[in-house]
PDB file of C-alpha atoms in Angstrom:
ATOM      1  CA  MET A   1     -78.005-136.118  10.962  1.00 83.00           C
ATOM      2  CA  ILE A   2     -77.538-139.793  12.004  1.00 93.00           C
ATOM      3  CA  LEU A   3     -79.561-141.216  14.880  1.00 92.00           C
ATOM      4  CA  LYS A   4     -79.642-144.664  16.426  1.00 93.00           C
ATOM      5  CA  ASN A   5     -81.279-145.206  19.809  1.00 91.00           C
ATOM      6  CA  ASP A   6     -79.552-142.831  22.258  1.00 94.00           C
ATOM      7  CA  LEU A   7     -76.669-142.031  19.934  1.00 96.00           C
ATOM      8  CA  LEU A   8     -76.699-139.041  17.591  1.00 97.00           C
ATOM      9  CA  ILE A   9     -74.048-137.901  15.145  1.00 98.00           C
ATOM     10  CA  ARG A  10     -74.605-134.283  14.175  1.00 98.00           C
ATOM     11  CA  LEU A  11     -72.642-131.576  12.419  1.00 98.00           C
ATOM     12  CA  MET A  12     -70.238-129.705  14.678  1.00 98.00           C
ATOM     13  CA  ASN A  13     -70.977-126.031  15.281  1.00 98.00           C
ATOM     14  CA  ASP A  14     -69.338-123.025  17.015  1.00 97.00           C
ATOM     15  CA  ASN A  15     -70.950-123.998  20.311  1.00 98.00           C
ATOM     16  CA  ASP A  16     -68.866-127.195  20.375  1.00 98.00           C
ATOM     17  CA  PHE A  17     -65.458-125.509  20.569  1.00 98.00           C
ATOM     18  CA  GLU A  18     -65.423-125.448  24.378  1.00 98.00           C
ATOM     19  CA  VAL A  19     -66.116-129.165  24.731  1.00 98.00           C
ATOM     20  CA  MET A  20     -63.407-129.853  22.146  1.00 97.00           C
ATOM     21  CA  VAL A  21     -60.944-127.869  24.280  1.00 97.00           C
ATOM     22  CA  LYS A  22     -61.951-129.991  27.278  1.00 97.00           C
ATOM     23  CA  TRP A  23     -61.455-133.240  25.408  1.00 96.00           C
ATOM     24  CA  LEU A  24     -58.231-132.092  23.740  1.00 94.00           C
ATOM     25  CA  ASN A  25     -56.705-131.397  27.145  1.00 95.00           C
ATOM     26  CA  ASP A  26     -57.516-134.800  28.581  1.00 94.00           C
ATOM     27  CA  GLN A  27     -54.253-136.808  28.601  1.00 90.00           C
ATOM     28  CA  SER A  28     -56.133-140.087  28.160  1.00 89.00           C
ATOM     29  CA  VAL A  29     -57.782-138.817  24.985  1.00 89.00           C
ATOM     30  CA  LEU A  30     -54.560-137.279  23.696  1.00 87.00           C
ATOM     31  CA  GLU A  31     -52.738-140.582  24.117  1.00 83.00           C
ATOM     32  CA  PHE A  32     -54.885-142.034  21.321  1.00 78.00           C
ATOM     33  CA  TYR A  33     -55.702-138.932  19.302  1.00 74.00           C
ATOM     34  CA  GLU A  34     -52.025-137.858  19.250  1.00 73.00           C
ATOM     35  CA  GLU A  35     -52.632-134.135  19.283  1.00 77.00           C
ATOM     36  CA  PRO A  36     -50.954-131.577  21.526  1.00 83.00           C
ATOM     37  CA  PRO A  37     -53.046-130.062  24.322  1.00 89.00           C
ATOM     38  CA  SER A  38     -55.260-127.288  22.882  1.00 92.00           C
ATOM     39  CA  ASN A  39     -56.695-123.969  23.912  1.00 96.00           C
ATOM     40  CA  ILE A  40     -59.761-122.233  22.498  1.00 97.00           C
ATOM     41  CA  ASP A  41     -57.747-120.317  19.844  1.00 97.00           C
ATOM     42  CA  MET A  42     -56.097-123.532  18.612  1.00 96.00           C
ATOM     43  CA  VAL A  43     -59.442-125.324  18.405  1.00 96.00           C
ATOM     44  CA  ILE A  44     -61.087-122.445  16.507  1.00 97.00           C
ATOM     45  CA  LYS A  45     -58.145-122.232  14.111  1.00 97.00           C
ATOM     46  CA  LYS A  46     -58.206-125.972  13.379  1.00 95.00           C
ATOM     47  CA  TYR A  47     -61.943-126.710  13.423  1.00 97.00           C
ATOM     48  CA  GLY A  48     -63.442-123.319  12.527  1.00 98.00           C
ATOM     49  CA  PRO A  49     -62.891-123.621   8.760  1.00 97.00           C
ATOM     50  CA  LYS A  50     -64.314-127.156   8.853  1.00 97.00           C
ATOM     51  CA  VAL A  51     -67.412-125.971  10.751  1.00 98.00           C
ATOM     52  CA  GLU A  52     -67.845-123.105   8.263  1.00 97.00           C
ATOM     53  CA  GLY A  53     -67.681-125.511   5.292  1.00 96.00           C
ATOM     54  CA  LYS A  54     -64.396-124.051   4.019  1.00 97.00           C
ATOM     55  CA  HIS A  55     -62.551-127.373   4.252  1.00 96.00           C
ATOM     56  CA  TYR A  56     -63.186-130.769   2.687  1.00 95.00           C
ATOM     57  CA  VAL A  57     -63.370-132.446   6.124  1.00 97.00           C
ATOM     58  CA  ILE A  58     -66.872-132.632   7.660  1.00 98.00           C
ATOM     59  CA  PRO A  59     -66.634-132.427  11.484  1.00 98.00           C
ATOM     60  CA  CYS A  60     -69.315-134.019  13.646  1.00 98.00           C
ATOM     61  CA  ILE A  61     -70.092-134.294  17.327  1.00 98.00           C
ATOM     62  CA  VAL A  62     -71.371-137.527  18.781  1.00 98.00           C
ATOM     63  CA  GLU A  63     -74.037-137.203  21.455  1.00 98.00           C
ATOM     64  CA  TYR A  64     -75.185-139.900  23.839  1.00 97.00           C
ATOM     65  CA  LYS A  65     -78.445-139.224  25.624  1.00 96.00           C
ATOM     66  CA  ASN A  66     -78.299-135.603  24.418  1.00 97.00           C
ATOM     67  CA  GLU A  67     -74.817-134.960  25.829  1.00 97.00           C
ATOM     68  CA  PRO A  68     -71.695-134.513  23.686  1.00 98.00           C
ATOM     69  CA  VAL A  69     -69.380-137.487  24.202  1.00 97.00           C
ATOM     70  CA  GLY A  70     -67.138-137.630  21.157  1.00 96.00           C
ATOM     71  CA  TYR A  71     -65.981-136.434  17.803  1.00 96.00           C
ATOM     72  CA  ILE A  72     -66.029-138.011  14.353  1.00 96.00           C
ATOM     73  CA  GLN A  73     -65.105-136.503  11.032  1.00 96.00           C
ATOM     74  CA  TYR A  74     -65.429-137.798   7.499  1.00 97.00           C
ATOM     75  CA  TYR A  75     -63.956-136.732   4.230  1.00 95.00           C
ATOM     76  CA  GLU A  76     -63.524-137.899   0.676  1.00 91.00           C
ATOM     77  CA  LEU A  77     -59.903-138.912   0.272  1.00 90.00           C
ATOM     78  CA  GLN A  78     -57.844-136.392  -1.631  1.00 87.00           C
ATOM     79  CA  GLU A  79     -55.467-137.384  -4.422  1.00 84.00           C
ATOM     80  CA  ASP A  80     -52.379-137.488  -2.177  1.00 83.00           C
ATOM     81  CA  GLU A  81     -54.234-139.610   0.388  1.00 82.00           C
ATOM     82  CA  LEU A  82     -55.446-142.011  -2.287  1.00 82.00           C
ATOM     83  CA  LYS A  83     -51.848-142.518  -3.393  1.00 79.00           C
ATOM     84  CA  ARG A  84     -50.640-142.984   0.191  1.00 79.00           C
ATOM     85  CA  TYR A  85     -53.156-145.785   0.747  1.00 77.00           C
ATOM     86  CA  GLY A  86     -52.580-147.336  -2.681  1.00 80.00           C
ATOM     87  CA  TYR A  87     -55.907-146.432  -4.301  1.00 80.00           C
ATOM     88  CA  SER A  88     -56.449-145.107  -7.801  1.00 76.00           C
ATOM     89  CA  ALA A  89     -58.406-141.912  -8.332  1.00 73.00           C
ATOM     90  CA  ASN A  90     -62.205-141.723  -8.767  1.00 70.00           C
ATOM     91  CA  LYS A  91     -63.066-144.588  -6.443  1.00 76.00           C
ATOM     92  CA  ASN A  92     -65.333-142.646  -4.039  1.00 86.00           C
ATOM     93  CA  ILE A  93     -63.223-143.549  -1.024  1.00 90.00           C
ATOM     94  CA  TYR A  94     -63.762-141.832   2.295  1.00 92.00           C
ATOM     95  CA  GLY A  95     -61.772-141.493   5.463  1.00 91.00           C
ATOM     96  CA  ILE A  96     -62.938-141.153   9.037  1.00 93.00           C
ATOM     97  CA  ASP A  97     -61.222-140.128  12.253  1.00 91.00           C
ATOM     98  CA  GLN A  98     -62.850-140.276  15.644  1.00 91.00           C
ATOM     99  CA  PHE A  99     -62.479-140.339  19.396  1.00 91.00           C
ATOM    100  CA  ILE A 100     -64.647-140.654  22.473  1.00 93.00           C
ATOM    101  CA  GLY A 101     -63.921-137.551  24.556  1.00 94.00           C
ATOM    102  CA  ASP A 102     -65.822-138.684  27.612  1.00 94.00           C
ATOM    103  CA  THR A 103     -63.436-141.305  28.999  1.00 92.00           C
ATOM    104  CA  GLN A 104     -66.095-142.567  31.433  1.00 94.00           C
ATOM    105  CA  LEU A 105     -67.831-144.048  28.384  1.00 94.00           C
ATOM    106  CA  TRP A 106     -64.820-145.924  27.042  1.00 91.00           C
ATOM    107  CA  GLY A 107     -65.425-149.650  26.663  1.00 88.00           C
ATOM    108  CA  LYS A 108     -69.217-149.282  26.457  1.00 91.00           C
ATOM    109  CA  GLY A 109     -69.523-149.922  22.708  1.00 90.00           C
ATOM    110  CA  ILE A 110     -70.194-146.288  21.788  1.00 93.00           C
ATOM    111  CA  GLY A 111     -67.099-146.028  19.618  1.00 90.00           C
ATOM    112  CA  THR A 112     -67.963-149.172  17.670  1.00 89.00           C
ATOM    113  CA  THR A 113     -71.556-148.022  17.245  1.00 93.00           C
ATOM    114  CA  MET A 114     -70.610-144.551  16.029  1.00 94.00           C
ATOM    115  CA  ILE A 115     -68.183-146.048  13.514  1.00 92.00           C
ATOM    116  CA  LEU A 116     -70.865-148.416  12.218  1.00 92.00           C
ATOM    117  CA  MET A 117     -73.346-145.556  12.001  1.00 94.00           C
ATOM    118  CA  MET A 118     -70.876-143.478  10.008  1.00 95.00           C
ATOM    119  CA  LEU A 119     -69.939-146.385   7.720  1.00 93.00           C
ATOM    120  CA  ASN A 120     -73.610-147.009   7.006  1.00 93.00           C
ATOM    121  CA  TYR A 121     -74.197-143.277   6.325  1.00 95.00           C
ATOM    122  CA  LEU A 122     -71.204-143.044   3.966  1.00 95.00           C
ATOM    123  CA  SER A 123     -72.231-146.186   2.109  1.00 92.00           C
ATOM    124  CA  LYS A 124     -75.913-145.273   1.699  1.00 93.00           C
ATOM    125  CA  ASN A 125     -75.765-141.491   1.443  1.00 94.00           C
ATOM    126  CA  LYS A 126     -72.376-140.808  -0.146  1.00 93.00           C
ATOM    127  CA  GLY A 127     -71.929-143.947  -2.219  1.00 91.00           C
ATOM    128  CA  ALA A 128     -68.613-144.762  -0.566  1.00 91.00           C
ATOM    129  CA  SER A 129     -66.952-147.822  -2.039  1.00 87.00           C
ATOM    130  CA  SER A 130     -64.392-148.042   0.799  1.00 86.00           C
ATOM    131  CA  VAL A 131     -63.622-146.221   4.003  1.00 89.00           C
ATOM    132  CA  VAL A 132     -60.170-145.726   5.465  1.00 85.00           C
ATOM    133  CA  LEU A 133     -60.097-145.693   9.249  1.00 81.00           C
ATOM    134  CA  GLU A 134     -56.683-144.341  10.096  1.00 68.00           C
ATOM    135  CA  VAL A 135     -55.657-145.418  13.533  1.00 64.00           C
ATOM    136  CA  LYS A 136     -52.641-143.849  15.173  1.00 60.00           C
ATOM    137  CA  LYS A 137     -52.641-146.061  18.253  1.00 54.00           C
ATOM    138  CA  ILE A 138     -55.090-148.787  19.083  1.00 54.00           C
ATOM    139  CA  ILE A 139     -55.264-151.707  21.413  1.00 51.00           C
ATOM    140  CA  VAL A 140     -55.305-154.964  19.432  1.00 49.00           C
ATOM    141  CA  GLU A 141     -58.517-156.083  21.112  1.00 49.00           C
ATOM    142  CA  GLN A 142     -60.280-152.859  20.049  1.00 54.00           C
ATOM    143  CA  TYR A 143     -59.232-153.399  16.443  1.00 54.00           C
ATOM    144  CA  GLN A 144     -60.463-156.974  16.492  1.00 55.00           C
ATOM    145  CA  VAL A 145     -63.808-155.972  17.977  1.00 55.00           C
ATOM    146  CA  ILE A 146     -64.311-153.149  15.465  1.00 55.00           C
ATOM    147  CA  ARG A 147     -63.262-155.363  12.557  1.00 58.00           C
ATOM    148  CA  SER A 148     -65.487-158.262  13.549  1.00 56.00           C
ATOM    149  CA  VAL A 149     -68.521-156.065  14.143  1.00 53.00           C
ATOM    150  CA  VAL A 150     -68.015-154.185  10.889  1.00 53.00           C
ATOM    151  CA  LEU A 151     -67.589-157.392   8.910  1.00 51.00           C
ATOM    152  CA  GLU A 152     -70.654-158.971  10.503  1.00 49.00           C
ATOM    153  CA  LYS A 153     -72.974-155.970  10.204  1.00 47.00           C
ATOM    154  CA  LEU A 154     -71.864-154.633   6.827  1.00 45.00           C
ATOM    155  CA  LYS A 155     -70.825-157.665   4.797  1.00 46.00           C
ATOM    156  CA  SER A 156     -71.486-155.873   1.527  1.00 44.00           C
ATOM    157  CA  PHE A 157     -69.480-152.836   2.606  1.00 45.00           C
ATOM    158  CA  ILE A 158     -65.986-153.829   3.694  1.00 43.00           C
ATOM    159  CA  PRO A 159     -63.986-150.860   4.966  1.00 44.00           C
ATOM    160  CA  THR A 160     -60.230-150.636   4.764  1.00 45.00           C
ATOM    161  CA  PHE A 161     -58.447-150.284   8.084  1.00 43.00           C
ATOM    162  CA  THR A 162     -54.954-148.794   7.975  1.00 41.00           C
TER     163      THR A 162
END
């Protein structure tokens, strides 16, 4: 789907449920993703409809050197979400949520790169006018790095961070 050097963002499939269970039981990941620990049934219930295309959220797996290392999803903001963020309807505004599940790769720039790849994809392929990156918990330095890189690389496409 989206490829840059050793990083690939591809659509999630049924074969990814096990790795999601692994990541969603890692306390370090859960600290930032703010989800309860999961088992296979919980993962299938939550992500199955998305994988099957029965939900407006598009789930993706991030691979680094052909190994799954993270998750990113994108979606066109729904009417209630537009209101929550103060946008009017029909603005082609997307949201993304993401995490790096392989904690050994934290701090290596993979998260920033995958966000930039997705922002570029949404801008060029979906005509996104803005992107909301909802962050539950973030270290200030991470926000500053992401913001500066995004602003530098995509000056014509300024995302909204909330």
